[in-house]
Amino acid sequence: MDYAADSISKKYIVDRLNGADTPMGRYEYIVLPLPVSRDGIHINAPFSEKPLPFDLISQYAAEHAVVFCGGANKTAEDICRNEGIRFVNYFSDEPLTLKNAMLTAESAAAILSRCNDSSIFGANIAVTGGGRVAVYTARLLKAFGAYVTICARSAEQRAKAELDGFAAVGAKALSEICGKADFIVNTVPAELFEEKEFSSMKRGAVYLELATLPTEPYKSRAEQYGVQYIHAPGLPGKFSPKTAGELIAETLLAKAEELSASE
């Protein structure tokens, strides 16, 4: 978000506020982080000394302000509605979502390439899901010479995967492909993996969690069966924060221009 602020400051006057600051005025635009919240209750602010409530919006917003929010959040939306403030979920912007997915895929490939003594080249890799992150991750891993199988519940997603040159199976075959995989990459924010899936994995295999699932019970199950578990949320901000921030700024500036033009 610091990189995003740097980019935005080339066009606007930007104040970086951490919630403990006294507002220097009322703001026409307020930018909340991506993701906007980790618990659904507080603003995502890992460097703040105290939890930041969404009520700060009311303290900082000028009349008819616009709040740019990094994801959907009912609390933030309700506050904006009650205060007559416009709420814009900038992460619903498809170009930003696509580019962010590509950054995630790039980071995932980097993690797998250095997580053990094996290479991506020649490896058997299972990727669950058929969304943006799954597709871009599968494409990158295939480009590195891996044999990639996509496991997706949707027949349409499986068909698209096959047309892209991947092997594709349904959820019922998950334990079977896990038994052959050197690396398993999960992008599905639902509990697909039961104990039988982990018990079928090869000892020394790597399970990479890219979805928003909590670590348990997957981490314990993986360790029980000799599988290396890697929890990897928020990869763009960790591996390529400058690019990730600049993409957010690019989206915000475009949306601010659209809003100004519509007034």
GROMACS .gro file of C-alpha atoms in nm:
model
  263
    1MET     CA    1   0.000   0.000   0.000
    2ASP     CA    2   0.301   0.230   0.048
    3TYR     CA    3   0.394   0.174  -0.316
    4ALA     CA    4   0.033   0.244  -0.415
    5ALA     CA    5   0.043   0.568  -0.214
    6ASP     CA    6   0.370   0.668  -0.384
    7SER     CA    7   0.211   0.624  -0.726
    8ILE     CA    8  -0.110   0.806  -0.632
    9SER     CA    9   0.089   1.096  -0.485
   10LYS     CA   10   0.211   1.184  -0.835
   11LYS     CA   11  -0.140   1.315  -0.902
   12TYR     CA   12  -0.301   1.373  -0.560
   13ILE     CA   13  -0.190   1.493  -0.218
   14VAL     CA   14  -0.170   1.174  -0.011
   15ASP     CA   15  -0.171   1.135   0.367
   16ARG     CA   16  -0.079   0.794   0.507
   17LEU     CA   17  -0.286   0.733   0.818
   18ASN     CA   18  -0.254   0.444   1.064
   19GLY     CA   19  -0.565   0.505   1.271
   20ALA     CA   20  -0.376   0.659   1.562
   21ASP     CA   21  -0.324   0.980   1.367
   22THR     CA   22  -0.546   1.280   1.419
   23PRO     CA   23  -0.718   1.348   1.087
   24MET     CA   24  -0.555   1.639   0.908
   25GLY     CA   25  -0.890   1.724   0.758
   26ARG     CA   26  -1.170   1.547   0.579
   27TYR     CA   27  -1.079   1.345   0.274
   28GLU     CA   28  -1.245   1.326  -0.065
   29TYR     CA   29  -1.098   0.983  -0.128
   30ILE     CA   30  -1.016   0.717   0.131
   31VAL     CA   31  -0.823   0.407   0.026
   32LEU     CA   32  -0.847   0.093   0.238
   33PRO     CA   33  -0.597  -0.191   0.194
   34LEU     CA   34  -0.602  -0.513  -0.005
   35PRO     CA   35  -0.723  -0.733   0.149
   36VAL     CA   36  -0.937  -0.487   0.339
   37SER     CA   37  -0.973  -0.713   0.644
   38ARG     CA   38  -0.839  -1.039   0.783
   39ASP     CA   39  -1.115  -1.097   1.038
   40GLY     CA   40  -1.408  -0.915   0.874
   41ILE     CA   41  -1.426  -0.679   1.173
   42HIS     CA   42  -1.114  -0.463   1.162
   43ILE     CA   43  -0.919  -0.290   0.886
   44ASN     CA   44  -0.620  -0.497   0.780
   45ALA     CA   45  -0.330  -0.307   0.941
   46PRO     CA   46  -0.054  -0.546   1.050
   47PHE     CA   47   0.184  -0.267   1.155
   48SER     CA   48  -0.068  -0.083   1.372
   49GLU     CA   49  -0.021  -0.100   1.750
   50LYS     CA   50  -0.394  -0.150   1.799
   51PRO     CA   51  -0.686  -0.292   1.594
   52LEU     CA   52  -0.837  -0.038   1.356
   53PRO     CA   53  -1.218  -0.030   1.346
   54PHE     CA   54  -1.405   0.055   1.029
   55ASP     CA   55  -1.563   0.347   1.220
   56LEU     CA   56  -1.253   0.544   1.121
   57ILE     CA   57  -1.422   0.595   0.785
   58SER     CA   58  -1.671   0.829   0.949
   59GLN     CA   59  -1.390   1.031   1.111
   60TYR     CA   60  -1.188   1.077   0.794
   61ALA     CA   61  -1.452   1.111   0.521
   62ALA     CA   62  -1.559   1.444   0.377
   63GLU     CA   63  -1.917   1.496   0.265
   64HIS     CA   64  -1.987   1.284  -0.046
   65ALA     CA   65  -1.647   1.116  -0.014
   66VAL     CA   66  -1.552   0.796  -0.194
   67VAL     CA   67  -1.415   0.497  -0.005
   68PHE     CA   68  -1.205   0.260  -0.216
   69CYS     CA   69  -1.208  -0.080  -0.049
   70GLY     CA   70  -0.979  -0.374  -0.127
   71GLY     CA   71  -1.256  -0.633  -0.132
   72ALA     CA   72  -1.617  -0.659  -0.021
   73ASN     CA   73  -1.689  -0.584   0.344
   74LYS     CA   74  -2.038  -0.551   0.491
   75THR     CA   75  -1.927  -0.333   0.785
   76ALA     CA   76  -1.754  -0.082   0.558
   77GLU     CA   77  -2.047  -0.083   0.314
   78ASP     CA   78  -2.300  -0.023   0.595
   79ILE     CA   79  -2.098   0.269   0.734
   80CYS     CA   80  -2.071   0.425   0.390
   81ARG     CA   81  -2.441   0.382   0.323
   82ASN     CA   82  -2.534   0.540   0.658
   83GLU     CA   83  -2.297   0.833   0.602
   84GLY     CA   84  -2.397   0.891   0.239
   85ILE     CA   85  -2.048   0.793   0.123
   86ARG     CA   86  -1.983   0.612  -0.205
   87PHE     CA   87  -1.831   0.267  -0.163
   88VAL     CA   88  -1.613   0.122  -0.439
   89ASN     CA   89  -1.465  -0.228  -0.421
   90TYR     CA   90  -1.158  -0.177  -0.638
   91PHE     CA   91  -1.066  -0.546  -0.622
   92SER     CA   92  -1.378  -0.627  -0.824
   93ASP     CA   93  -1.201  -0.462  -1.119
   94GLU     CA   94  -1.131  -0.750  -1.358
   95PRO     CA   95  -0.799  -0.621  -1.502
   96LEU     CA   96  -0.660  -0.579  -1.150
   97THR     CA   97  -0.787  -0.921  -1.044
   98LEU     CA   98  -0.628  -1.087  -1.348
   99LYS     CA   99  -0.292  -0.916  -1.301
  100ASN     CA  100  -0.296  -0.990  -0.929
  101ALA     CA  101  -0.362  -1.356  -1.009
  102MET     CA  102  -0.060  -1.358  -1.238
  103LEU     CA  103   0.158  -1.212  -0.962
  104THR     CA  104   0.031  -1.486  -0.731
  105ALA     CA  105   0.116  -1.753  -0.987
  106GLU     CA  106   0.465  -1.613  -1.035
  107SER     CA  107   0.522  -1.613  -0.659
  108ALA     CA  108   0.386  -1.968  -0.625
  109ALA     CA  109   0.631  -2.090  -0.888
  110ALA     CA  110   0.914  -1.916  -0.702
  111ILE     CA  111   0.816  -2.088  -0.375
  112LEU     CA  112   0.797  -2.433  -0.535
  113SER     CA  113   1.129  -2.388  -0.713
  114ARG     CA  114   1.315  -2.347  -0.384
  115CYS     CA  115   1.110  -2.533  -0.122
  116ASN     CA  116   1.305  -2.860  -0.145
  117ASP     CA  117   1.578  -3.035  -0.343
  118SER     CA  118   1.353  -3.117  -0.640
  119SER     CA  119   1.287  -2.906  -0.948
  120ILE     CA  120   0.965  -2.802  -1.113
  121PHE     CA  121   1.102  -2.936  -1.442
  122GLY     CA  122   0.981  -3.293  -1.484
  123ALA     CA  123   0.767  -3.287  -1.170
  124ASN     CA  124   0.410  -3.411  -1.147
  125ILE     CA  125   0.197  -3.127  -1.014
  126ALA     CA  126  -0.170  -3.123  -0.913
  127VAL     CA  127  -0.348  -2.786  -0.916
  128THR     CA  128  -0.696  -2.765  -0.766
  129GLY     CA  129  -0.948  -2.517  -0.901
  130GLY     CA  130  -1.019  -2.362  -1.237
  131GLY     CA  131  -1.015  -1.991  -1.152
  132ARG     CA  132  -0.766  -1.722  -1.245
  133VAL     CA  133  -0.495  -1.818  -0.995
  134ALA     CA  134  -0.522  -2.188  -1.078
  135VAL     CA  135  -0.504  -2.128  -1.453
  136TYR     CA  136  -0.208  -1.889  -1.443
  137THR     CA  137  -0.022  -2.108  -1.194
  138ALA     CA  138  -0.077  -2.415  -1.409
  139ARG     CA  139   0.042  -2.233  -1.722
  140LEU     CA  140   0.361  -2.113  -1.556
  141LEU     CA  141   0.443  -2.454  -1.409
  142LYS     CA  142   0.381  -2.619  -1.745
  143ALA     CA  143   0.614  -2.365  -1.909
  144PHE     CA  144   0.883  -2.476  -1.661
  145GLY     CA  145   0.845  -2.833  -1.784
  146ALA     CA  146   0.611  -2.978  -1.522
  147TYR     CA  147   0.337  -3.231  -1.592
  148VAL     CA  148   0.030  -3.051  -1.460
  149THR     CA  149  -0.310  -3.198  -1.381
  150ILE     CA  150  -0.596  -2.963  -1.295
  151CYS     CA  151  -0.864  -3.087  -1.057
  152ALA     CA  152  -1.184  -2.882  -1.090
  153ARG     CA  153  -1.542  -2.945  -0.985
  154SER     CA  154  -1.684  -2.755  -1.283
  155ALA     CA  155  -1.717  -2.941  -1.615
  156GLU     CA  156  -1.666  -2.609  -1.795
  157GLN     CA  157  -1.340  -2.546  -1.611
  158ARG     CA  158  -1.219  -2.897  -1.690
  159ALA     CA  159  -1.302  -2.849  -2.057
  160LYS     CA  160  -1.109  -2.520  -2.066
  161ALA     CA  161  -0.813  -2.688  -1.895
  162GLU     CA  162  -0.811  -2.967  -2.153
  163LEU     CA  163  -0.825  -2.714  -2.436
  164ASP     CA  164  -0.520  -2.547  -2.279
  165GLY     CA  165  -0.337  -2.879  -2.299
  166PHE     CA  166  -0.369  -2.992  -1.938
  167ALA     CA  167  -0.494  -3.319  -1.797
  168ALA     CA  168  -0.816  -3.244  -1.611
  169VAL     CA  169  -1.013  -3.446  -1.356
  170GLY     CA  170  -1.308  -3.397  -1.125
  171ALA     CA  171  -1.305  -3.378  -0.746
  172LYS     CA  172  -1.370  -3.752  -0.710
  173ALA     CA  173  -1.024  -3.821  -0.856
  174LEU     CA  174  -0.843  -3.587  -0.615
  175SER     CA  175  -0.687  -3.857  -0.398
  176GLU     CA  176  -0.569  -4.043  -0.708
  177ILE     CA  177  -0.382  -3.745  -0.856
  178CYS     CA  178  -0.248  -3.651  -0.511
  179GLY     CA  179  -0.089  -3.996  -0.492
  180LYS     CA  180   0.114  -3.922  -0.807
  181ALA     CA  181   0.201  -3.559  -0.738
  182ASP     CA  182   0.533  -3.418  -0.624
  183PHE     CA  183   0.366  -3.082  -0.560
  184ILE     CA  184   0.001  -3.007  -0.481
  185VAL     CA  185  -0.122  -2.650  -0.521
  186ASN     CA  186  -0.462  -2.563  -0.375
  187THR     CA  187  -0.647  -2.253  -0.494
  188VAL     CA  188  -0.997  -2.351  -0.379
  189PRO     CA  189  -1.130  -2.172  -0.065
  190ALA     CA  190  -1.328  -2.479   0.044
  191GLU     CA  191  -1.233  -2.796   0.228
  192LEU     CA  192  -1.160  -3.032  -0.060
  193PHE     CA  193  -0.886  -3.228   0.115
  194GLU     CA  194  -0.989  -3.485   0.370
  195GLU     CA  195  -0.761  -3.725   0.553
  196LYS     CA  196  -0.774  -3.978   0.269
  197GLU     CA  197  -0.626  -3.720   0.028
  198PHE     CA  198  -0.335  -3.646   0.261
  199SER     CA  199  -0.281  -4.015   0.335
  200SER     CA  200  -0.253  -4.080  -0.039
  201MET     CA  201   0.022  -3.820  -0.090
  202LYS     CA  202   0.382  -3.927  -0.130
  203ARG     CA  203   0.611  -3.874   0.167
  204GLY     CA  204   0.818  -3.567   0.090
  205ALA     CA  205   0.552  -3.418  -0.138
  206VAL     CA  206   0.480  -3.045  -0.102
  207TYR     CA  207   0.134  -2.900  -0.038
  208LEU     CA  208   0.108  -2.528  -0.120
  209GLU     CA  209  -0.197  -2.343   0.013
  210LEU     CA  210  -0.289  -2.041  -0.199
  211ALA     CA  211  -0.654  -2.013  -0.094
  212THR     CA  212  -0.784  -1.826   0.211
  213LEU     CA  213  -0.823  -2.138   0.424
  214PRO     CA  214  -0.694  -2.150   0.784
  215THR     CA  215  -0.386  -2.364   0.844
  216GLU     CA  216  -0.571  -2.628   1.041
  217PRO     CA  217  -0.657  -2.908   1.002
  218TYR     CA  218  -0.453  -2.929   0.679
  219LYS     CA  219  -0.116  -2.851   0.837
  220SER     CA  220  -0.148  -3.125   1.100
  221ARG     CA  221  -0.269  -3.376   0.844
  222ALA     CA  222   0.019  -3.295   0.611
  223GLU     CA  223   0.277  -3.335   0.888
  224GLN     CA  224   0.117  -3.662   0.997
  225TYR     CA  225   0.179  -3.812   0.653
  226GLY     CA  226   0.522  -3.664   0.588
  227VAL     CA  227   0.402  -3.390   0.352
  228GLN     CA  228   0.561  -3.043   0.357
  229TYR     CA  229   0.286  -2.786   0.418
  230ILE     CA  230   0.332  -2.426   0.299
  231HIS     CA  231   0.071  -2.162   0.384
  232ALA     CA  232   0.109  -1.879   0.135
  233PRO     CA  233  -0.159  -1.605   0.145
  234GLY     CA  234  -0.106  -1.255   0.008
  235LEU     CA  235   0.183  -1.344  -0.221
  236PRO     CA  236   0.184  -1.034  -0.445
  237GLY     CA  237   0.242  -0.809  -0.144
  238LYS     CA  238   0.527  -1.030  -0.022
  239PHE     CA  239   0.708  -1.116  -0.345
  240SER     CA  240   0.637  -0.818  -0.570
  241PRO     CA  241   0.500  -0.535  -0.351
  242LYS     CA  242   0.609  -0.257  -0.586
  243THR     CA  243   0.429  -0.401  -0.887
  244ALA     CA  244   0.127  -0.500  -0.676
  245GLY     CA  245   0.104  -0.148  -0.533
  246GLU     CA  246   0.142   0.018  -0.872
  247LEU     CA  247  -0.138  -0.199  -1.012
  248ILE     CA  248  -0.366  -0.092  -0.726
  249ALA     CA  249  -0.277   0.273  -0.787
  250GLU     CA  250  -0.342   0.237  -1.159
  251THR     CA  251  -0.688   0.097  -1.084
  252LEU     CA  252  -0.770   0.366  -0.825
  253LEU     CA  253  -0.664   0.652  -1.050
  254ALA     CA  254  -0.875   0.517  -1.336
  255LYS     CA  255  -1.178   0.478  -1.109
  256ALA     CA  256  -1.132   0.829  -0.963
  257GLU     CA  257  -1.122   0.968  -1.317
  258GLU     CA  258  -1.440   0.778  -1.408
  259LEU     CA  259  -1.618   0.912  -1.100
  260SER     CA  260  -1.510   1.269  -1.175
  261ALA     CA  261  -1.630   1.238  -1.534
  262SER     CA  262  -1.970   1.111  -1.423
  263GLU     CA  263  -2.038   1.403  -1.187
   0.00000   0.00000   0.00000
